[in-house]
């Protein structure tokens, strides 16, 4: 597609449920990033993929968070046993390899945990 | 202390004003510096990036980096109401491949 696509755009879930967020990067972009944006907190790095491998997953806040990328393309961020503090906008970005100065972001998934 | 500090604002200016947005950073390894613009309910979009110290101009926008003082600036000339958005600065070391963002400054340009 023309840009980074994320789905769903909004997700409301109950505390304790698992959620999956999807990111479809720009075709040909080998690098993929997940960030989290909470109100007034800026963008918090979660995980970075180069191809299908994740050289840096240091930003994942707990073992309830995991992510995978298959076929060097689509990525899924999974949050297990969601907590209210997980409520945020989850943003995905992609870039060409070794071009971290030019990230292209999707519109994000607004996650609300009740 | 966050690696990239940015005043959240809001900064309110009249149409036509020159806007100055600023960030400071603490990581001496940063080589690339970026400015992103984010409209409400949208993802950030890249405005400009610079490598190392110096100035870069693109239309009404000028990015300035002073590595000696660890200070990043974005100037917007002849500001327009359509410039109203949140502006995020970011730095990256060139080897980590992971940009670090500031919290963003909310800019309001009123007619």
XYZ file of C-alpha atoms in Angstrom:
225
model
C 0.000 0.000 0.000
C 0.934 3.646 -0.152
C 1.540 4.073 3.546
C 1.817 2.232 6.844
C -1.490 0.635 7.707
C -2.549 -0.234 11.255
C -5.586 -2.106 12.448
C -7.799 -1.779 14.275
C -7.839 2.001 14.551
C -9.626 1.722 17.894
C -9.813 -1.139 20.355
C -11.770 -1.221 23.593
C -11.147 -4.208 25.819
C -11.724 -5.345 29.349
C -8.941 -5.644 31.876
C -7.381 -9.088 31.732
C -8.181 -9.781 28.085
C -5.541 -10.291 25.390
C -5.322 -7.963 22.379
C -3.528 -8.127 19.034
C -2.551 -5.041 17.090
C -1.524 -5.299 13.452
C 0.886 -3.270 11.343
C 1.347 -3.486 7.587
C 4.467 -1.513 6.636
C 5.354 0.200 3.384
C 6.376 -2.343 0.774
C 10.140 -2.735 0.662
C 10.769 -1.279 4.114
C 12.843 -3.777 6.037
C 12.860 -1.905 9.346
C 9.736 -1.789 11.496
C 9.171 -0.076 14.829
C 6.514 -0.093 17.515
C 6.116 2.941 19.749
C 3.554 3.771 22.416
C 2.185 7.268 22.929
C 0.432 8.138 26.153
C -1.134 11.508 26.855
C 1.627 14.031 27.480
C 4.315 11.363 27.509
C 5.697 11.451 23.998
C 6.669 8.414 21.991
C 7.969 5.485 24.019
C 10.018 2.950 22.055
C 8.830 -0.646 22.358
C 10.572 -2.845 19.771
C 12.501 -2.681 16.507
C 12.587 -5.278 13.731
C 15.092 -5.613 10.944
C 13.539 -8.134 8.616
C 11.946 -10.815 10.783
C 14.380 -10.495 13.673
C 14.186 -8.091 16.574
C 17.670 -6.786 17.422
C 16.224 -4.517 20.091
C 13.201 -5.324 22.193
C 14.446 -3.428 25.206
C 11.426 -1.134 25.313
C 8.820 -3.806 25.928
C 7.461 -2.870 29.373
C 6.801 -6.387 30.655
C 6.584 -10.013 29.586
C 2.899 -9.430 28.843
C 4.036 -7.665 25.670
C 5.337 -9.550 22.657
C 5.668 -8.895 18.960
C 6.454 -10.842 15.863
C 7.038 -10.127 12.227
C 6.565 -12.628 9.466
C 7.719 -12.640 5.851
C 9.607 -9.415 6.472
C 6.320 -7.588 6.263
C 3.313 -7.642 8.600
C 3.909 -7.324 12.325
C 1.648 -8.120 15.244
C 1.974 -6.656 18.734
C 0.267 -8.786 21.370
C -0.580 -7.636 24.862
C -1.677 -10.378 27.241
C -3.787 -9.844 30.341
C -4.267 -6.163 29.586
C -4.115 -3.614 32.390
C -5.573 -0.117 32.527
C -2.074 1.376 32.311
C -1.746 -0.229 28.869
C -4.263 2.296 27.529
C -2.450 4.399 24.934
C -2.005 4.919 21.213
C 0.223 2.245 19.717
C 2.098 3.522 16.688
C 3.898 1.495 14.080
C 6.546 2.935 11.771
C 8.664 1.559 8.978
C 11.767 2.678 7.151
C 14.312 1.513 4.646
C 17.213 -0.369 6.188
C 19.680 1.901 7.984
C 17.477 4.954 7.461
C 16.191 5.526 10.968
C 16.149 9.271 10.319
C 13.207 8.765 7.969
C 10.450 6.883 9.729
C 7.005 6.621 8.193
C 4.258 6.224 10.777
C 0.812 4.730 10.633
C -2.156 6.455 12.247
C -1.971 4.204 15.269
C -4.302 2.019 17.273
C -6.049 3.713 20.182
C -6.257 1.060 22.907
C -8.621 1.588 25.810
C -8.598 -0.915 28.671
C -11.667 -0.666 30.887
C 16.035 12.955 32.995
C 14.719 12.062 29.560
C 17.247 11.905 26.733
C 15.283 14.485 24.738
C 13.515 17.312 26.558
C 10.831 19.435 24.995
C 8.415 21.968 26.460
C 4.890 20.616 25.844
C 3.378 24.097 25.471
C 0.869 24.952 24.174
C 2.493 27.707 22.181
C -0.091 30.098 20.745
C 0.873 32.597 18.036
C -0.960 34.805 15.527
C -0.967 33.927 11.858
C 2.137 35.212 10.100
C 4.375 35.030 13.170
C 7.783 33.404 13.230
C 7.683 30.348 15.461
C 10.643 28.931 17.332
C 10.402 25.391 18.699
C 13.244 23.992 20.760
C 14.622 20.812 22.289
C 17.592 19.847 24.369
C 19.176 16.427 24.476
C 21.664 14.612 26.644
C 23.005 11.783 24.456
C 26.312 12.902 22.932
C 26.151 10.012 20.460
C 23.223 11.523 18.558
C 24.202 12.275 14.961
C 20.811 12.589 13.275
C 18.180 15.051 14.415
C 14.602 14.996 13.199
C 11.436 17.057 13.432
C 8.079 15.384 13.052
C 4.667 17.038 12.849
C 1.631 15.276 14.291
C -1.944 16.316 13.673
C -4.670 15.207 16.043
C -5.517 11.500 15.736
C -2.810 10.980 13.121
C 0.658 9.471 13.201
C 3.735 11.714 13.143
C 5.057 12.706 9.730
C 8.659 13.625 9.049
C 9.221 17.331 8.391
C 12.993 17.517 8.240
C 16.131 15.795 9.369
C 19.684 17.041 9.727
C 22.989 15.325 10.189
C 25.336 16.698 12.851
C 25.480 20.449 13.520
C 24.296 23.179 11.212
C 21.214 24.531 9.509
C 18.855 23.094 6.955
C 16.097 25.010 5.204
C 13.008 23.693 3.449
C 10.481 26.288 2.383
C 9.130 28.038 5.468
C 10.917 25.625 7.802
C 14.483 25.849 9.099
C 16.075 23.246 11.348
C 19.100 24.169 13.409
C 21.382 21.927 15.463
C 24.074 23.045 17.884
C 25.858 19.922 19.124
C 28.142 21.912 21.407
C 25.167 22.973 23.507
C 22.994 19.941 22.665
C 20.252 22.231 21.393
C 17.843 21.623 18.499
C 15.545 24.243 16.989
C 12.845 24.425 14.359
C 11.825 27.798 12.957
C 8.602 28.307 11.041
C 8.274 31.512 9.045
C 4.948 33.069 8.080
C 3.067 30.590 10.249
C -0.366 29.448 9.050
C -3.366 28.030 10.912
C -2.643 24.753 9.076
C 0.661 24.596 10.978
C -1.316 24.008 14.178
C -0.147 20.598 15.350
C 2.207 18.913 17.787
C 5.864 19.060 16.813
C 8.165 16.289 17.996
C 11.929 16.430 17.913
C 14.058 13.296 17.881
C 17.677 12.215 17.913
C 19.404 9.056 16.742
C 23.005 7.930 17.031
C 23.370 6.553 13.525
C 24.242 3.164 14.929
C 21.304 2.271 17.135
C 18.713 2.759 14.369
C 16.239 3.728 17.074
C 15.166 7.383 17.263
C 14.471 8.842 20.702
C 11.629 11.343 20.756
C 10.772 14.321 22.912
C 7.278 14.737 24.344
C 6.259 17.160 21.615
C 5.240 20.842 21.657
C 1.664 21.762 20.852
C 1.516 24.740 18.469
C -1.636 26.782 17.853
C -1.620 29.369 15.073
C -4.738 31.529 15.282
C -6.078 33.582 12.373
